[in-house]
Amino acid sequence: MKKIAIIALAWSVLGLSSVMAESMVVSKVSDDLSKVNLNSKVWQGVKEYYFIAYPQTAIEVIDADVMKLNAENKAKKIMVKALSDGKNIAFLLKWKDASNSVQKGYSSTAFGDGFAVQLPVNLDSLPYIGMGSAGRPVIVHLQKATGITYEPNGNGDVYHQVNSGNQNAYGKDLKAYTEDVAKLGNGNYQRSFISEGFRSLTQIRDGSEDAKMQMHYAKGVWTGIIVRKLKSANLDLTKGVFPVAFAFWDGDKKNRDGAKVLSQWLEVREKGSAAKLAYLDEMTQGDAKHGEQVMLENCASCHQYKEVKNAPSFMAPNLSNIGGYSNASYLVESIINPSAVVVPGYNTQAHPSYPWYTIDDKGVRTSMMPPFDGLDQKSLEDVVAFLKTLKAEVSQ
Ligand code: HEC
């Protein structure tokens, strides 16, 4: 498999022309980055990289309106800068958003903008982009634009927050509720999780994976930063190269979490490091036209993608945006060894007779997709080349 480390595309959104990269080199500084914030001078002049984040539409979510919004959701260009002081890694991100949506604990109809950063616990295999997978855990850092969020157990867990409308509280009770909100409500929703797949998202409360995150909205653009240790209880990012992935929520677009766009795994490299992570290498262009043909013959009986809708939607994940947030190595693995990473069957239209996987007594999931390990190398590369073309347009 030949590879190209950097895919260069023209970019002109924030008024600058630049290269699009799936690989970024960290600028080393002597400042103590644990003290850095959004406006620190240290960000000035740091090299800008750009990547694209795509709507995640593989798995159907409970809210049909959100699926629709996501289907129509465009991809977003994101600017990123990366700094290291040898102990900490810091990223600054900029993304466009037409409005500043702040999540309020009192309301169940206003949802916040936000961003998340994913880092793999082990560097030897690539975790599933949607919050890790069995045996391939990730640390997820999440920051949301919140007003006051409040939930009754006092842990600040936004998933259990309540609002006054669903309290059935009147008079004295409502007063007590309002006082609790004032006392326990949190205006800065920021969390670190460890996760081996969507169902296993567990908040880390012992401080070992704390990150400093900030976000600020001005003139239609969010700026966010995250600063965290390179080495911690769960992570060791000091090997010269590591993958990172970013997600962004647009609170305008309904749902508890708003519509989301997601990057693929991007390479973060220390200057001068020759360390390699083969699974981040992109493949050379295969013959996407031939790949499309191979897919019609072998895959369209289960998967929907773009205008190909031969199969019912409950059969398998929709692949319409798969090329945007998936690395080539993940696609290869998905085809020749589907059970290596099993996509969580969190689809509302799940059909009892057509599950996406079986679970044995030990909890091990086996994909219902047959391994296509008999495909010749050329057809495999061609299918991956075609899959990489399946992605939403970029909004300007
Ligand atoms: C018998 C039905 C079936 C066929 C045929 C099939 N798949 Fe799948 N595929 C699935 C199911 C079910 C899943 C979800 C479980 C999993 O992760 O393996 C899946 C998952 C995937 C994924 C991961 C999707 C994601 O969201 O990350 C990719 C990529 C994929 N298939 C590609 C293909 C390609 C390419 C072919 C043809 C060469 C193919 N599939 C043929 C059923 C099928």
Coordinates of C-alpha atoms and ligand atoms in Angstrom, one line a residue:
M1 CA 0.0 0.0 0.0
K2 CA 1.6 3.3 -1.0
K3 CA 0.7 6.4 0.8
I4 CA 0.6 10.1 0.8
A5 CA 1.0 11.7 4.2
I6 CA -0.5 15.0 3.3
I7 CA -3.4 15.6 1.1
A8 CA -3.2 19.2 -0.2
L9 CA -6.4 21.0 -1.2
A10 CA -7.1 24.7 -1.7
W11 CA -8.6 26.4 1.2
S12 CA -9.9 29.9 1.3
V13 CA -12.5 30.2 4.0
L14 CA -11.1 32.4 6.7
G15 CA -9.8 34.7 4.0
L16 CA -6.5 32.9 3.8
S17 CA -5.3 30.4 1.4
S18 CA -3.6 27.4 2.9
V19 CA -3.1 23.7 2.6
M20 CA -5.4 21.1 3.9
A21 CA -3.6 18.6 5.9
E22 CA -4.3 15.3 7.5
S23 CA -1.0 15.5 9.3
M24 CA 0.2 18.4 11.4
V25 CA 3.6 19.2 13.0
V26 CA 3.5 20.5 16.6
S27 CA 5.3 23.8 17.2
K28 CA 7.6 23.4 20.3
V29 CA 7.6 26.4 22.7
S30 CA 9.4 27.0 26.0
D31 CA 6.3 28.7 27.6
D32 CA 4.5 26.7 30.3
L33 CA 1.4 25.7 28.3
S34 CA -0.6 24.7 31.4
K35 CA -1.0 28.4 31.9
V36 CA -2.0 29.2 28.3
N37 CA -5.5 30.5 27.4
L38 CA -7.5 31.5 24.4
N39 CA -5.9 34.9 24.0
S40 CA -2.3 34.0 25.0
K41 CA 0.4 35.6 22.8
V42 CA 2.0 32.2 22.4
W43 CA -0.6 31.3 19.7
Q44 CA 0.5 34.2 17.4
G45 CA 2.3 33.1 14.3
V46 CA 1.9 29.4 15.0
K47 CA 1.4 27.4 11.8
E48 CA -2.2 26.9 10.8
Y49 CA -3.5 23.6 9.5
Y50 CA -6.9 22.9 8.1
F51 CA -9.0 19.8 8.1
I52 CA -12.6 19.0 7.3
A53 CA -15.2 17.6 9.7
Y54 CA -18.1 15.6 8.2
P55 CA -21.6 14.9 9.5
Q56 CA -21.8 11.4 11.1
T57 CA -24.8 9.7 9.6
A58 CA -23.9 6.0 9.7
I59 CA -26.1 5.3 12.7
E60 CA -29.7 6.3 12.9
V61 CA -30.4 8.3 16.1
I62 CA -33.7 8.3 17.9
D63 CA -34.8 11.7 16.6
A64 CA -35.9 11.5 13.0
D65 CA -35.6 15.3 12.6
V66 CA -32.0 15.2 13.6
M67 CA -31.3 12.5 11.1
K68 CA -32.8 14.8 8.5
L69 CA -30.8 17.8 9.6
N70 CA -27.7 15.6 9.7
A71 CA -28.3 14.3 6.2
E72 CA -28.6 17.9 4.9
N73 CA -25.7 19.0 7.1
K74 CA -22.7 20.2 5.2
A75 CA -19.1 19.4 6.1
K76 CA -17.1 22.1 7.9
K77 CA -13.6 23.4 7.4
I78 CA -11.7 23.7 10.7
M79 CA -8.5 25.6 11.4
V80 CA -6.1 24.1 14.0
K81 CA -2.8 25.0 15.6
A82 CA -0.8 22.6 17.7
L83 CA 1.7 23.5 20.4
S84 CA 3.9 21.5 22.9
D85 CA 6.2 22.4 25.7
G86 CA 7.4 18.9 26.2
K87 CA 4.9 18.2 29.0
N88 CA 1.6 19.5 27.6
I89 CA -0.1 19.5 24.3
A90 CA -2.3 22.4 23.3
F91 CA -4.6 22.7 20.3
L92 CA -6.4 25.9 19.2
L93 CA -9.4 25.4 16.9
K94 CA -11.5 27.8 14.8
W95 CA -14.8 26.9 13.2
K96 CA -17.7 28.9 11.7
D97 CA -21.1 28.8 13.2
A98 CA -23.9 31.1 12.2
S99 CA -25.1 31.5 15.8
N100 CA -23.9 31.2 19.4
S101 CA -26.1 28.5 20.9
V102 CA -25.9 28.2 24.6
Q103 CA -27.4 25.2 26.4
K104 CA -29.6 26.2 29.3
G105 CA -30.5 23.8 32.1
Y106 CA -34.0 25.2 32.2
S107 CA -34.8 24.5 28.7
S108 CA -35.1 21.2 26.7
T109 CA -35.3 23.0 23.4
A110 CA -32.1 25.1 23.4
F111 CA -29.0 23.1 22.7
G112 CA -25.4 24.2 23.1
D113 CA -22.5 24.5 20.6
G114 CA -19.5 22.4 21.6
F115 CA -16.4 20.5 20.7
A116 CA -14.7 17.3 21.6
V117 CA -11.2 15.9 21.3
Q118 CA -10.5 12.2 21.1
L119 CA -7.1 10.6 21.9
P120 CA -6.3 6.9 21.8
V121 CA -5.2 5.1 25.0
N122 CA -3.1 2.6 22.9
L123 CA -1.1 3.6 19.9
D124 CA -0.9 0.2 18.4
S125 CA -4.4 0.1 16.7
L126 CA -6.8 2.7 15.5
P127 CA -9.9 3.0 17.7
Y128 CA -13.4 3.4 16.1
I129 CA -13.9 7.1 15.4
G130 CA -17.2 7.1 17.2
M131 CA -15.8 7.1 20.8
G132 CA -13.6 4.0 20.6
S133 CA -14.4 0.4 20.5
A134 CA -13.9 -2.9 22.4
G135 CA -10.2 -3.2 23.3
R136 CA -9.4 0.1 21.7
P137 CA -10.3 2.8 24.3
V138 CA -10.1 6.5 23.9
I139 CA -10.1 9.5 26.1
V140 CA -12.8 12.0 25.1
H141 CA -12.6 15.6 26.3
L142 CA -15.8 17.6 25.8
Q143 CA -16.6 21.3 26.2
K144 CA -20.1 22.7 25.6
A145 CA -21.4 26.2 25.6
T146 CA -23.7 26.1 28.6
G147 CA -25.8 28.5 30.5
I148 CA -26.5 27.0 33.9
T149 CA -26.9 23.2 33.7
Y150 CA -28.4 21.5 36.7
E151 CA -29.0 17.9 37.6
P152 CA -30.3 16.7 40.8
N153 CA -27.5 14.4 42.0
G154 CA -25.1 17.3 42.0
N155 CA -22.5 15.7 39.8
G156 CA -23.0 18.2 37.0
D157 CA -23.8 15.3 34.6
V158 CA -25.6 17.0 31.8
Y159 CA -27.2 13.8 30.6
H160 CA -29.4 13.8 33.7
Q161 CA -30.1 17.5 33.9
V162 CA -33.6 18.5 34.5
N163 CA -35.5 21.7 33.8
S164 CA -38.2 23.5 35.6
G165 CA -40.8 22.6 33.0
N166 CA -40.6 18.9 33.8
Q167 CA -40.4 19.3 37.5
N168 CA -44.1 19.3 38.2
A169 CA -43.1 21.7 40.9
Y170 CA -45.2 24.6 42.1
G171 CA -45.1 27.1 44.9
K172 CA -42.7 26.0 47.6
D173 CA -41.3 23.1 45.6
L174 CA -40.6 25.3 42.6
K175 CA -38.8 27.8 44.9
A176 CA -36.7 25.0 46.4
Y177 CA -35.9 23.8 42.8
T178 CA -34.8 27.3 41.8
E179 CA -32.6 27.5 44.9
D180 CA -31.0 24.2 44.1
V181 CA -30.3 25.3 40.5
A182 CA -28.6 28.4 41.9
K183 CA -26.5 26.3 44.3
L184 CA -25.6 23.3 42.2
G185 CA -26.0 24.6 38.6
N186 CA -22.8 24.6 36.6
G187 CA -22.1 27.2 33.9
N188 CA -19.1 25.5 32.4
Y189 CA -19.8 22.1 31.1
Q190 CA -16.5 20.4 30.6
R191 CA -15.8 16.7 31.0
S192 CA -13.2 14.0 30.4
F193 CA -14.4 10.5 29.6
I194 CA -12.9 7.1 28.9
S195 CA -14.8 5.1 26.4
E196 CA -14.6 1.7 24.5
G197 CA -17.6 2.5 22.4
F198 CA -20.7 4.6 22.8
R199 CA -22.4 2.5 25.5
S200 CA -19.3 2.6 27.8
L201 CA -18.7 6.3 28.0
T202 CA -17.5 6.8 31.6
Q203 CA -16.7 10.1 33.1
I204 CA -13.2 10.3 34.8
R205 CA -13.7 12.2 38.0
D206 CA -10.3 11.6 39.7
G207 CA -8.6 14.5 37.9
S208 CA -6.1 12.2 36.1
E209 CA -7.3 13.2 32.7
D210 CA -8.4 16.8 33.3
A211 CA -7.9 19.2 30.4
K212 CA -8.2 22.9 30.3
M213 CA -10.8 23.8 27.7
Q214 CA -12.2 27.2 26.7
M215 CA -14.4 28.4 23.9
H216 CA -15.3 31.9 22.8
Y217 CA -17.7 33.1 20.1
A218 CA -17.2 36.2 18.0
K219 CA -18.3 37.3 14.5
G220 CA -19.6 34.0 13.4
V221 CA -16.6 32.0 14.5
W222 CA -15.9 29.8 17.5
T223 CA -12.4 29.6 18.9
G224 CA -11.7 26.7 21.2
I225 CA -8.6 25.6 23.0
I226 CA -7.7 22.4 24.9
V227 CA -4.5 21.9 26.9
R228 CA -3.6 18.6 28.6
K229 CA -0.7 16.5 29.7
L230 CA 1.1 14.4 27.1
K231 CA 1.6 11.7 29.7
S232 CA -1.1 10.7 32.2
A233 CA -2.7 7.6 33.9
N234 CA -4.2 6.5 30.6
L235 CA -2.2 8.2 27.8
D236 CA 1.4 8.4 26.6
L237 CA 1.6 10.8 23.7
T238 CA 5.4 11.2 24.0
K239 CA 6.4 8.8 21.3
G240 CA 6.8 11.5 18.6
V241 CA 3.5 10.9 16.8
F242 CA -0.1 10.2 17.8
P243 CA -3.6 10.4 16.3
V244 CA -6.2 12.9 17.4
A245 CA -9.8 13.4 16.2
F246 CA -12.2 16.3 16.7
A247 CA -16.0 16.7 16.8
F248 CA -18.1 19.8 16.7
W249 CA -21.7 20.4 17.6
D250 CA -24.0 23.0 16.2
G251 CA -26.6 23.6 18.9
D252 CA -28.9 25.3 16.5
K253 CA -29.6 22.0 14.8
K254 CA -31.8 20.5 17.5
N255 CA -31.3 17.3 19.5
R256 CA -29.9 17.1 22.9
D257 CA -26.4 17.5 21.5
G258 CA -27.2 19.3 18.2
A259 CA -26.1 18.1 14.8
K260 CA -22.5 16.9 14.8
V261 CA -19.5 17.0 12.4
L262 CA -16.5 14.8 13.0
S263 CA -13.0 14.6 11.6
Q264 CA -11.1 11.4 10.7
W265 CA -8.1 10.5 12.8
L266 CA -5.4 13.1 12.1
E267 CA -1.7 12.7 12.6
V268 CA 0.1 14.9 15.2
R269 CA 3.8 14.8 14.8
E270 CA 6.7 16.3 16.8
K271 CA 9.0 18.2 14.7
G272 CA 11.8 16.0 13.4
S273 CA 10.3 12.8 14.7
A274 CA 10.5 9.8 12.3
A275 CA 8.1 7.7 14.4
K276 CA 5.4 6.1 12.3
L277 CA 1.9 4.9 12.8
A278 CA 1.2 2.9 9.6
Y279 CA -2.6 3.1 10.2
L280 CA -2.6 6.8 9.6
D281 CA -1.0 6.5 6.1
E282 CA -3.5 7.3 3.4
M283 CA -3.6 5.0 0.3
T284 CA -2.8 6.2 -3.2
Q285 CA -5.7 6.8 -5.4
G286 CA -7.3 3.5 -6.4
D287 CA -9.7 3.3 -9.3
A288 CA -12.9 4.7 -7.6
K289 CA -15.0 3.9 -10.7
H290 CA -14.1 0.2 -10.6
G291 CA -14.6 0.3 -6.8
E292 CA -18.1 1.6 -7.3
Q293 CA -18.8 -1.4 -9.5
V294 CA -17.4 -3.8 -7.0
M295 CA -19.6 -2.3 -4.3
L296 CA -22.8 -2.6 -6.4
E297 CA -22.1 -6.3 -6.7
N298 CA -20.9 -7.0 -3.2
C299 CA -22.1 -4.4 -0.8
A300 CA -25.3 -2.7 -2.0
S301 CA -27.4 -5.7 -0.8
C302 CA -26.9 -4.5 2.8
H303 CA -25.6 -0.9 2.7
Q304 CA -27.2 2.3 1.6
Y305 CA -24.9 5.1 0.3
K306 CA -25.8 8.3 -1.5
E307 CA -28.5 7.5 -4.1
V308 CA -27.9 3.7 -3.8
K309 CA -30.8 2.5 -1.7
N310 CA -31.3 -1.2 -2.8
A311 CA -31.1 -2.4 0.8
P312 CA -33.6 -1.5 3.6
S313 CA -32.0 1.0 6.0
F314 CA -32.0 -1.4 9.0
M315 CA -29.6 -3.8 7.3
A316 CA -26.3 -2.0 7.9
P317 CA -24.8 1.4 8.5
N318 CA -25.4 4.1 5.9
L319 CA -22.1 4.8 4.2
S320 CA -23.0 8.2 2.6
N321 CA -20.4 10.1 4.7
I322 CA -18.1 7.3 5.5
G323 CA -15.2 8.6 3.4
G324 CA -15.1 11.9 5.4
Y325 CA -14.5 10.7 8.9
S326 CA -12.8 7.3 8.2
N327 CA -9.2 6.6 7.6
A328 CA -8.3 4.3 4.7
S329 CA -6.8 1.8 7.1
Y330 CA -10.1 1.6 9.0
L331 CA -12.0 1.0 5.7
V332 CA -9.6 -1.8 4.7
E333 CA -10.0 -3.4 8.2
S334 CA -13.8 -3.0 8.0
I335 CA -13.9 -4.9 4.7
I336 CA -11.5 -7.8 5.4
N337 CA -12.1 -8.2 9.1
P338 CA -15.5 -6.6 10.0
S339 CA -15.5 -8.0 13.6
A340 CA -12.2 -6.1 14.5
V341 CA -14.3 -3.0 15.1
V342 CA -18.1 -3.5 15.4
V343 CA -20.2 -0.4 14.8
P344 CA -22.6 0.0 17.7
G345 CA -26.1 -1.0 16.5
Y346 CA -27.7 2.2 17.9
N347 CA -30.1 2.5 15.1
T348 CA -33.8 3.1 15.9
Q349 CA -34.9 1.1 13.0
A350 CA -32.9 -2.0 14.2
H351 CA -34.8 -5.0 12.9
P352 CA -34.9 -8.0 15.4
S353 CA -34.4 -10.4 12.5
Y354 CA -31.4 -8.5 11.1
P355 CA -29.1 -7.5 13.9
W356 CA -25.8 -5.9 13.0
Y357 CA -23.9 -8.3 15.2
T358 CA -24.3 -11.3 17.6
I359 CA -23.0 -11.2 21.2
D360 CA -21.7 -14.4 22.8
D361 CA -21.7 -15.2 26.6
K362 CA -18.5 -13.3 27.1
G363 CA -19.9 -10.2 25.6
V364 CA -17.8 -10.5 22.4
R365 CA -19.5 -9.0 19.4
T366 CA -19.3 -10.6 16.0
S367 CA -20.3 -8.6 12.9
M368 CA -23.0 -9.9 10.7
M369 CA -21.0 -8.6 7.7
P370 CA -19.1 -11.4 6.0
P371 CA -15.4 -10.8 5.8
F372 CA -14.4 -9.9 2.2
D373 CA -10.9 -11.3 2.6
G374 CA -11.2 -12.9 -0.8
L375 CA -11.2 -9.6 -2.7
D376 CA -8.0 -9.1 -4.7
Q377 CA -5.7 -6.3 -3.6
K378 CA -6.6 -4.1 -6.5
S379 CA -10.4 -4.4 -6.0
L380 CA -9.9 -3.7 -2.3
E381 CA -7.9 -0.5 -3.0
D382 CA -10.5 0.5 -5.6
V383 CA -13.4 0.0 -3.1
V384 CA -11.5 2.1 -0.5
A385 CA -10.9 4.8 -3.1
F386 CA -14.6 4.8 -3.9
L387 CA -15.6 4.8 -0.2
K388 CA -13.3 7.8 0.3
T389 CA -15.4 9.7 -2.2
L390 CA -18.5 9.2 -0.1
K391 CA -18.8 12.4 1.9
A392 CA -20.9 15.6 2.2
E393 CA -20.0 18.8 0.5
V394 CA -18.1 21.5 2.4
S395 CA -20.1 24.5 3.3
Q396 CA -18.6 27.9 2.5
Ligands
HEC1 C1 -24.6 -9.1 4.8 C2 -24.7 -7.6 4.9 C3 -23.5 -6.9 4.5 C4 -22.7 -6.9 3.4 C5 -22.9 -7.7 2.1 C6 -21.7 -5.9 3.5 N1 -21.8 -5.3 4.8 FE1 -20.6 -3.8 5.5 N2 -21.5 -3.9 7.3 C7 -22.6 -4.7 7.6 C8 -23.0 -4.5 9.0 C9 -24.2 -5.2 9.6 C10 -22.1 -3.6 9.5 C11 -22.1 -3.1 11.0 C12 -21.4 -4.0 11.9 C13 -19.9 -3.9 11.7 O1 -19.3 -2.9 12.1 O2 -19.3 -4.8 11.1 C14 -21.2 -3.2 8.4 C15 -20.2 -2.3 8.6 C16 -19.4 -1.8 7.5 C17 -18.5 -0.7 7.6 C18 -18.2 0.2 8.8 C19 -19.2 1.3 8.8 C20 -19.0 2.4 9.8 O3 -19.9 3.2 10.0 O4 -17.9 2.5 10.4 C21 -18.0 -0.5 6.3 C22 -16.9 0.5 5.9 C23 -18.5 -1.5 5.5 N3 -19.4 -2.3 6.2 C24 -18.2 -1.7 4.1 C25 -18.7 -2.7 3.4 C26 -18.3 -3.0 2.0 C27 -17.3 -2.1 1.3 C28 -18.9 -4.1 1.6 C29 -18.8 -4.8 0.3 C30 -17.4 -5.2 -0.1 C31 -19.8 -4.5 2.6 N4 -19.7 -3.6 3.7 C32 -20.7 -5.6 2.6 C33 -23.3 -5.5 6.7 C34 -22.8 -5.9 5.4

